[in-house]
Coordinates of C-alpha atoms and ligand atoms in Angstrom, one line a residue:
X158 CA 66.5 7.1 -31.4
X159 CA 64.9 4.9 -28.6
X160 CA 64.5 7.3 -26.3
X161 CA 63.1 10.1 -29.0
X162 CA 60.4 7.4 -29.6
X163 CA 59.7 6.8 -25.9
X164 CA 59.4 10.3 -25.7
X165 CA 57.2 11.0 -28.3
X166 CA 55.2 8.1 -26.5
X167 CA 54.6 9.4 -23.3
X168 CA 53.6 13.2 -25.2
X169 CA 50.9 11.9 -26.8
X170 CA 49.9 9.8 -23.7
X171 CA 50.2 13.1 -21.9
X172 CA 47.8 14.2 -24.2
X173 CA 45.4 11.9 -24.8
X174 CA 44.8 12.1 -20.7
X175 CA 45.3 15.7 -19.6
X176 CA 43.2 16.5 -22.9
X177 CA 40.0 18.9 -22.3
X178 CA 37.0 16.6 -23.4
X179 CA 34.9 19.6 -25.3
X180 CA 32.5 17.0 -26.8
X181 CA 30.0 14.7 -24.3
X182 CA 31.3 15.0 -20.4
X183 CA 29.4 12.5 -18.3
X184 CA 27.8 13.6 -14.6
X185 CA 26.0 10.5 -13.3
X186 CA 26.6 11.2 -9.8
X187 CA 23.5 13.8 -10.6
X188 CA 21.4 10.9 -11.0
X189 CA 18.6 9.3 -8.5
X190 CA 20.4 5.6 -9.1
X191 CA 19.6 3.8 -5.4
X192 CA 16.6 5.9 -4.9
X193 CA 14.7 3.1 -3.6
X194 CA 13.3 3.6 0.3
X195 CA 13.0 0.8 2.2
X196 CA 9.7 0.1 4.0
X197 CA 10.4 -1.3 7.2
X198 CA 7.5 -4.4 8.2
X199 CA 8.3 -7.4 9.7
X200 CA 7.3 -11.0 8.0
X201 CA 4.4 -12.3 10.4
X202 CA 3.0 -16.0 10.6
X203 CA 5.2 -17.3 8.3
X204 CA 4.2 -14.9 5.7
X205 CA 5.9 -12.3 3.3
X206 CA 4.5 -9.0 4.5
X207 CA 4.0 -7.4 1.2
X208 CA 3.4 -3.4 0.5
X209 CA 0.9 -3.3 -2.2
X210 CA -1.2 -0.1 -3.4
X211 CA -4.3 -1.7 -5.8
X212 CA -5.8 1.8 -6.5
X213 CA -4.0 4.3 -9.4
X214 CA -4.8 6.5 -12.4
X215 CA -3.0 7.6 -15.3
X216 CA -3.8 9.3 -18.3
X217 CA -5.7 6.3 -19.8
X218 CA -8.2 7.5 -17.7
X219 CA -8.5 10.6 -15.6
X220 CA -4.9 10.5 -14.4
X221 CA -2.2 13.0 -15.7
X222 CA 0.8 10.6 -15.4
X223 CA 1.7 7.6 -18.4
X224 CA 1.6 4.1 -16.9
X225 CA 5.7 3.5 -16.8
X226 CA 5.5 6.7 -14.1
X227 CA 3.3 4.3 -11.6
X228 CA 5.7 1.9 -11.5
X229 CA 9.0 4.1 -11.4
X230 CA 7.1 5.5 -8.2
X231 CA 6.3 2.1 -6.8
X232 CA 9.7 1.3 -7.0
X233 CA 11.1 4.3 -5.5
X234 CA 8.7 3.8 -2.6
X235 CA 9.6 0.8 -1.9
X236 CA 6.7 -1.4 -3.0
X237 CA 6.2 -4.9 -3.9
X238 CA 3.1 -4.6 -6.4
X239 CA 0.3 -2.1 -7.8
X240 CA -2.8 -2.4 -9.8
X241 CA -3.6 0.3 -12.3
X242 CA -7.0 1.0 -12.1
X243 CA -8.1 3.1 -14.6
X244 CA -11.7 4.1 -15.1
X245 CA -13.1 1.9 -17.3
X246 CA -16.1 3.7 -18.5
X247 CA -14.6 7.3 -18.1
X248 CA -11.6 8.4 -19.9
X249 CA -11.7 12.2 -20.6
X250 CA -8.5 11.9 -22.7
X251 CA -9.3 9.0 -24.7
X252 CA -9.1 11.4 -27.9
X253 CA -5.3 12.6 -27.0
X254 CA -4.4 9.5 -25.7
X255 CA -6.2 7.0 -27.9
X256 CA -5.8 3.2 -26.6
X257 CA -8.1 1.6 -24.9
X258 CA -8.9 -0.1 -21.4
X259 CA -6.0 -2.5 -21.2
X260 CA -3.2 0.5 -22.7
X261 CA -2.1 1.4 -19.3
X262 CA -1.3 -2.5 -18.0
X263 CA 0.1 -3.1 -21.4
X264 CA 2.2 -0.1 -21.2
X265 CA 3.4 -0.5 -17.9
X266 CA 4.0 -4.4 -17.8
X267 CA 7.4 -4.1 -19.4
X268 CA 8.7 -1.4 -17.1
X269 CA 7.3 -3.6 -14.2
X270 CA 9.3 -6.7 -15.1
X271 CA 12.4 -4.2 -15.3
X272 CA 12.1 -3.2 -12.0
X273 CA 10.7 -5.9 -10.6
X274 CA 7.2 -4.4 -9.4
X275 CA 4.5 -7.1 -9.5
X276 CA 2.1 -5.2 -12.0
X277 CA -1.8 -6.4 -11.6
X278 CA -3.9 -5.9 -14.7
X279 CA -7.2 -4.4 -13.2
X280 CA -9.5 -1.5 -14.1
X281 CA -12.5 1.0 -11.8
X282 CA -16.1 -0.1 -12.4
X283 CA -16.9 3.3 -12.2
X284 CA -20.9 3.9 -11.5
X285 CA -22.9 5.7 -9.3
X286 CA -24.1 4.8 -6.1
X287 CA -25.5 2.6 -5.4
X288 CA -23.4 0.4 -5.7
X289 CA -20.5 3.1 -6.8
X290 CA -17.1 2.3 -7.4
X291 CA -15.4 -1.0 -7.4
X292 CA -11.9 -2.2 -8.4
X293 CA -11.4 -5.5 -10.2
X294 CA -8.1 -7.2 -10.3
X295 CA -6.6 -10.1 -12.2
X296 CA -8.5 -9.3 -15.1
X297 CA -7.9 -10.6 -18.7
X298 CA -9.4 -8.3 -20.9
X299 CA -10.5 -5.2 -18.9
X300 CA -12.7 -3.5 -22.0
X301 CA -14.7 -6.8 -21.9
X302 CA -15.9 -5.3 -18.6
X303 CA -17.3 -1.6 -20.1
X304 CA -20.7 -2.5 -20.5
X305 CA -23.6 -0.8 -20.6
X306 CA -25.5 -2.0 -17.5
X307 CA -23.7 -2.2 -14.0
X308 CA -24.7 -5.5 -13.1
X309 CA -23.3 -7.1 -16.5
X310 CA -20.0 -5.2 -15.4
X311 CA -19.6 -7.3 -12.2
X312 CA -20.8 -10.2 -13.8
X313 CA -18.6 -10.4 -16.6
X314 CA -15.8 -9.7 -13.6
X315 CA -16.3 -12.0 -12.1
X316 CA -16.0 -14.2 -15.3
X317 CA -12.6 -13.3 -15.5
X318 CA -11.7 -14.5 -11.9
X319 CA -11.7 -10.8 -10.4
X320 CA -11.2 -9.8 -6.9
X321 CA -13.5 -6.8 -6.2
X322 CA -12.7 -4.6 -3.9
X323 CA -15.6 -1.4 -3.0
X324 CA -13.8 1.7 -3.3
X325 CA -14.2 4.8 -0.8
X326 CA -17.1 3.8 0.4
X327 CA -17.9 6.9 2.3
X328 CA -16.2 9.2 -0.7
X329 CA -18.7 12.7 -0.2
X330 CA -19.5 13.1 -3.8
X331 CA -21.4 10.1 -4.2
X332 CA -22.4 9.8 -0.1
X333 CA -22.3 13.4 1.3
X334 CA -23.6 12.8 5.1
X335 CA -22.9 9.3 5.9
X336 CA -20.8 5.8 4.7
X337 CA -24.0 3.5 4.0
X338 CA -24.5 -0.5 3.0
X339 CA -27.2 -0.3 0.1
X340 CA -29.1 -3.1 -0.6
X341 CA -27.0 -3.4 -3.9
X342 CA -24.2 -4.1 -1.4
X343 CA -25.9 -7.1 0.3
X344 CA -27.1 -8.3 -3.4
X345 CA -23.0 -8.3 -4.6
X346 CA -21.5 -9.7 -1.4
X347 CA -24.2 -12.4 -1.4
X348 CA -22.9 -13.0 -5.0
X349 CA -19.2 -13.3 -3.9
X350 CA -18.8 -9.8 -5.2
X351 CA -17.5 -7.8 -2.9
X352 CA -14.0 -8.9 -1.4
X353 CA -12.5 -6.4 -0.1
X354 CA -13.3 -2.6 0.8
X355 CA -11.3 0.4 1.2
X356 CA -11.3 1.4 4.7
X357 CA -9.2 4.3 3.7
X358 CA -8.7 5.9 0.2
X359 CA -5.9 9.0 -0.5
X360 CA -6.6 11.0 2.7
X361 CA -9.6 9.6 4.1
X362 CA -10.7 6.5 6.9
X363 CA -13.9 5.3 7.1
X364 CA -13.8 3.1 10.7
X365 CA -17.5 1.8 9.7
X366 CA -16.2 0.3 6.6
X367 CA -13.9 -2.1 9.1
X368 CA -16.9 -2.8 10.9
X369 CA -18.6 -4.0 7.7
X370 CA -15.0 -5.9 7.2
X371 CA -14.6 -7.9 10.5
X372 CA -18.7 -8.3 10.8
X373 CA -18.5 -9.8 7.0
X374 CA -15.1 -11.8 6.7
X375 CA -13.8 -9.4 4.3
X376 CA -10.4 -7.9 3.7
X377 CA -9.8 -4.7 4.5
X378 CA -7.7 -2.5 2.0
X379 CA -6.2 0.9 1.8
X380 CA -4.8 2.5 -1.3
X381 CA -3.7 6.0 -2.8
X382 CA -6.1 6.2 -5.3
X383 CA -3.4 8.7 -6.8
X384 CA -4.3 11.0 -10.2
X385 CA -1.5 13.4 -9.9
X386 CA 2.5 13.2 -9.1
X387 CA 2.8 10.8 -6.1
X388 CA 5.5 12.6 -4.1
X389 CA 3.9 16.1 -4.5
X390 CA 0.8 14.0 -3.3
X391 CA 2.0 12.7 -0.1
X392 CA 3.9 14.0 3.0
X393 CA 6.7 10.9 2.0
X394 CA 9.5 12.6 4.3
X395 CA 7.4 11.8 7.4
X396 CA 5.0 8.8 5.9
X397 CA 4.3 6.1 3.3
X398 CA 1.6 6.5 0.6
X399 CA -1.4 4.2 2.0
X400 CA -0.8 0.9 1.2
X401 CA -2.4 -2.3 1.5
X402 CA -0.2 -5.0 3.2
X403 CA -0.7 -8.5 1.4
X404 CA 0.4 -11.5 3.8
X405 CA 1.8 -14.1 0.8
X406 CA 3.3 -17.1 0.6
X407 CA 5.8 -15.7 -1.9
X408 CA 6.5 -12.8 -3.7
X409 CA 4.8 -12.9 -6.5
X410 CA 1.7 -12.7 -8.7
X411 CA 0.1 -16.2 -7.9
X412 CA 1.1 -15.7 -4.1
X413 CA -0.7 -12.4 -4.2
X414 CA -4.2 -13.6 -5.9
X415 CA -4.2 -16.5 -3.0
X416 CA -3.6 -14.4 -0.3
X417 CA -6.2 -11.6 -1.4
X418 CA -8.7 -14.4 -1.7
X419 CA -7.9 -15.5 2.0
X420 CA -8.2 -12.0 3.3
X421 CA -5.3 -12.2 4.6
X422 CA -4.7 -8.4 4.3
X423 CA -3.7 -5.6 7.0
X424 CA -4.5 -1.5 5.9
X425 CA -1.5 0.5 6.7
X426 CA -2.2 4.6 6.5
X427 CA -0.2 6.8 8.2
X428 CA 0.4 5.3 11.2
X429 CA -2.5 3.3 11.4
X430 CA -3.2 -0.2 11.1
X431 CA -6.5 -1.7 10.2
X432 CA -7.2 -5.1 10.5
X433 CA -8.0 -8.5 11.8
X434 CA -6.8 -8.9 15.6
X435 CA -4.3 -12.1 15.1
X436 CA -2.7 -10.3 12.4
X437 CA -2.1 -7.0 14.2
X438 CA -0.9 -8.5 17.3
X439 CA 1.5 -10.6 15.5
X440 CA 2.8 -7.0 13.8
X441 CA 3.7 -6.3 17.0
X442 CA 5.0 -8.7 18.5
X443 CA 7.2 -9.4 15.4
X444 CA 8.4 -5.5 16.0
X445 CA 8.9 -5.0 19.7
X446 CA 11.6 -6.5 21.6
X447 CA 12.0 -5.7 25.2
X448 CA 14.9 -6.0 27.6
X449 CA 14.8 -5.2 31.5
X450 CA 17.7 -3.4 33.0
X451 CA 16.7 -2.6 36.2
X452 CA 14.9 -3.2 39.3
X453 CA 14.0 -2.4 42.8
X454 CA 10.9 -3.4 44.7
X455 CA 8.9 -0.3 43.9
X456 CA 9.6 -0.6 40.6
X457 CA 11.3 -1.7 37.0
X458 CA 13.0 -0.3 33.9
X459 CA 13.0 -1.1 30.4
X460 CA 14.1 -0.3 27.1
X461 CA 11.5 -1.2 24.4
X462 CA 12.7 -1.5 20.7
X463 CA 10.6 -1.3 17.7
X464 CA 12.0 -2.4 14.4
X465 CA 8.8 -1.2 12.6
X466 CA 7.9 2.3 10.6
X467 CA 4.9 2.0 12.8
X468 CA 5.2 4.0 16.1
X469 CA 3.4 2.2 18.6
X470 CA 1.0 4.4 20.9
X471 CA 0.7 2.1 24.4
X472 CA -2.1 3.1 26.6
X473 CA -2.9 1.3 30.0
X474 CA -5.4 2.7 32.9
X475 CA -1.9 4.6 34.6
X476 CA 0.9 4.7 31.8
X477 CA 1.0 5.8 28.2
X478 CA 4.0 6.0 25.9
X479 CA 4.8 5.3 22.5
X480 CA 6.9 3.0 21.0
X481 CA 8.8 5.5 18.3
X482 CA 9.1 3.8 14.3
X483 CA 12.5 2.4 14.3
X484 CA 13.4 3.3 17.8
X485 CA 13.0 2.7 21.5
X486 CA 11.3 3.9 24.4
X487 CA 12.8 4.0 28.0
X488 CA 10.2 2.7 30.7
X489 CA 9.5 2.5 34.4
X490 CA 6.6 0.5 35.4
X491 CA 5.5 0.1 39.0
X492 CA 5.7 -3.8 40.2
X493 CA 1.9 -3.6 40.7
X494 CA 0.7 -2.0 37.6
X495 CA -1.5 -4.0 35.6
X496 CA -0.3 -5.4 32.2
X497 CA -2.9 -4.7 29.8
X498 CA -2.4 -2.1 26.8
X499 CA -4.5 -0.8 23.8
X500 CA -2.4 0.1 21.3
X501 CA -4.5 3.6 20.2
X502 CA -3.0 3.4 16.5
X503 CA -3.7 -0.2 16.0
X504 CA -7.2 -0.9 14.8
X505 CA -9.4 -3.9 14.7
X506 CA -12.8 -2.5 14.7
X507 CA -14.0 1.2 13.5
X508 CA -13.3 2.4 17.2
X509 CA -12.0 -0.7 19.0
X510 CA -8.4 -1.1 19.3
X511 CA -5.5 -3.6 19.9
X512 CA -5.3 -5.1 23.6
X513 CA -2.1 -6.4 24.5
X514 CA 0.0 -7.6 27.7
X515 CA 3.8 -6.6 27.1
X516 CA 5.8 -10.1 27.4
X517 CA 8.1 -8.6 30.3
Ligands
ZN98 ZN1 -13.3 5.9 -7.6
ZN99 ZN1 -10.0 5.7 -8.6

């Protein structure tokens, strides 16, 4: 009898396992689940060296992605924040879409604090130049700012505590031969209007805009300015999206709004870097380490590791070699060769670059 019922036991065991599930098979290992990338920048000056892009559309404005897409991308990228900027006086499908200026931060927040983006609620003073396009963060209420005249756009801005950054300044449709300083310009930057300026937006660099940067004390910025599908955007195999690297206390939204105010900023495109010269040379020194391993009197080898996803392009009057992103570089240097570099990728004017003397 006991051994009928132990029998009988293991059957339906047998079945229960060996059983064809006909109903709902699970295949999660066809999922993206760790699809973050890592971005690799070192911490400089006692800082948090954050990757931020400040410049995105979606369909609450002349975008063709909804808001929760930005920040699925930012994470999967590898970011620390965004600001969606829609246009805030041009949305072509406002009668599809409905919603109004704030929809896309309002949309997005949730899916931000899931994922841990830092979400910035911002919108594009969109007008025509002068003084042309302008991004305002940390605003409240971002259809307060749609207003009929430009200046009352700013003003009321600035009301709400934004940081204004001047978008593509040399962008052809509104400034087809040159990237030029109105006096609209002077009038908003003498107003504490004008914080920051894009010395590169989506594909393009405007090295006169980091002139106007350095000359002016203010932050340079680079951002995506993405409409479309990021990746199908971007090369991302070989590069990041531009990005705007934020030097903050901590990671977060406070941290971020103080260090945007400091300038304390580097723009990072391809494998550029734009920026102030203490900043830049502490990038690089916080990358590159450098070991001798060997010597005679003519001259001496080493290996030079970079830690970075910026290659480093070292140019002296009788050697050049790159540093590669992540890698090293083997290097002989004759005992009387003089130790003074520019690094050609590392910018701290238009068309002035890093100088550096290797610590060897
Ligand atoms: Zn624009
Ligand atoms: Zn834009």
């Amino acid at each position: 009898m006991k051994t009928k019922i132990v029998t009988a036991i293991f059957l339906l065991m047998g079945i229960s396992v060996f059983a064809q599930n006909v109903n709902n098979i699970q295949m999660p290992e066809l999922l993206n689940n760790n699809s973050r990338k890592t971005i690799n920048v070192p911490n400089i000056l006692g800082y948090q060296t954050l990757k931020c892009d400040f410049h995105m559309h979606t369909v609450f404005s002349d975008g063709i992605v909804w808001p929760t897409v930005r920040v699925d991308e930012a994470w999967n990228e590898g970011l620390d924040a965004i600001a969606i900027t829609d246009h805030i006086e041009r949305n072509p499908s406002k009668q599809d879409v409905g919603g109004d200026d704030n929809s896309s931060y309002e949309i997005a927040l949730p899916r931000a604090q899931q994922k841990n983006i830092i979400l910035i609620h911002a919108g594009e003073i969109t007008r025509s130049m002068p003084p042309g396009h302008f991004n305002a963060l940390f605003l409240k209420n971002t259809q307060a700012v749609d207003t009929e005249n430009w200046r009352d756009a700013f003003t009321e801005a600035k009301k709400q505590g934004a940081y204004l950054i001047w978008n593509h300044p040399g962008w052809k449709a509104q400034q087809p031969d040159t990237c030029l300083w109105w006096d609209e310009h002077t009038e908003l930057y003498n107003k504490g209007m004008i914080n920051a300026i894009e010395v590169f937006n989506e594909k393009e660099w405007y090295p006169i805009a980091l002139d106007w940067c350095m000359d002016k004390n203010i932050a340079p910025h680079s951002a995506s300015d993405i409409h479309g599908i990021n990746s199908e955007m971007y090369n991302l195999e070989d590069y990041h999206r531009p990005m705007t690297l934020v030097l903050a206390k901590e990671r977060n939204l406070e941290s971020i709004r103080e260090a945007l105010f400091a300038n304390r900023t580097i723009a990072y495109f391809g494998n550029i870097l734009a920026g102030k010269k203490e900043y830049l040379k502490a990038f690089f020194e916080a990358s590159v380490e450098i070991h001798a391993f060997n010597e005679n009197n003519k001259e001496k080898s080493y290996i030079i590791k970079n830690a970075s996803d910026v290659p480093f392009q070292l140019s002296s009057s009788n050697k050049s070699f790159t540093i590669p992103a992540n890698g090293e570089a083997l290097v002989t240097l004759p005992s009387n060769f003089k130790n003074e570099f520019v690094i050609k990728n590392l910018f701290i004017k238009g068309t002035e670059n890093l100088q550096v003397s290797l610590n060897l």
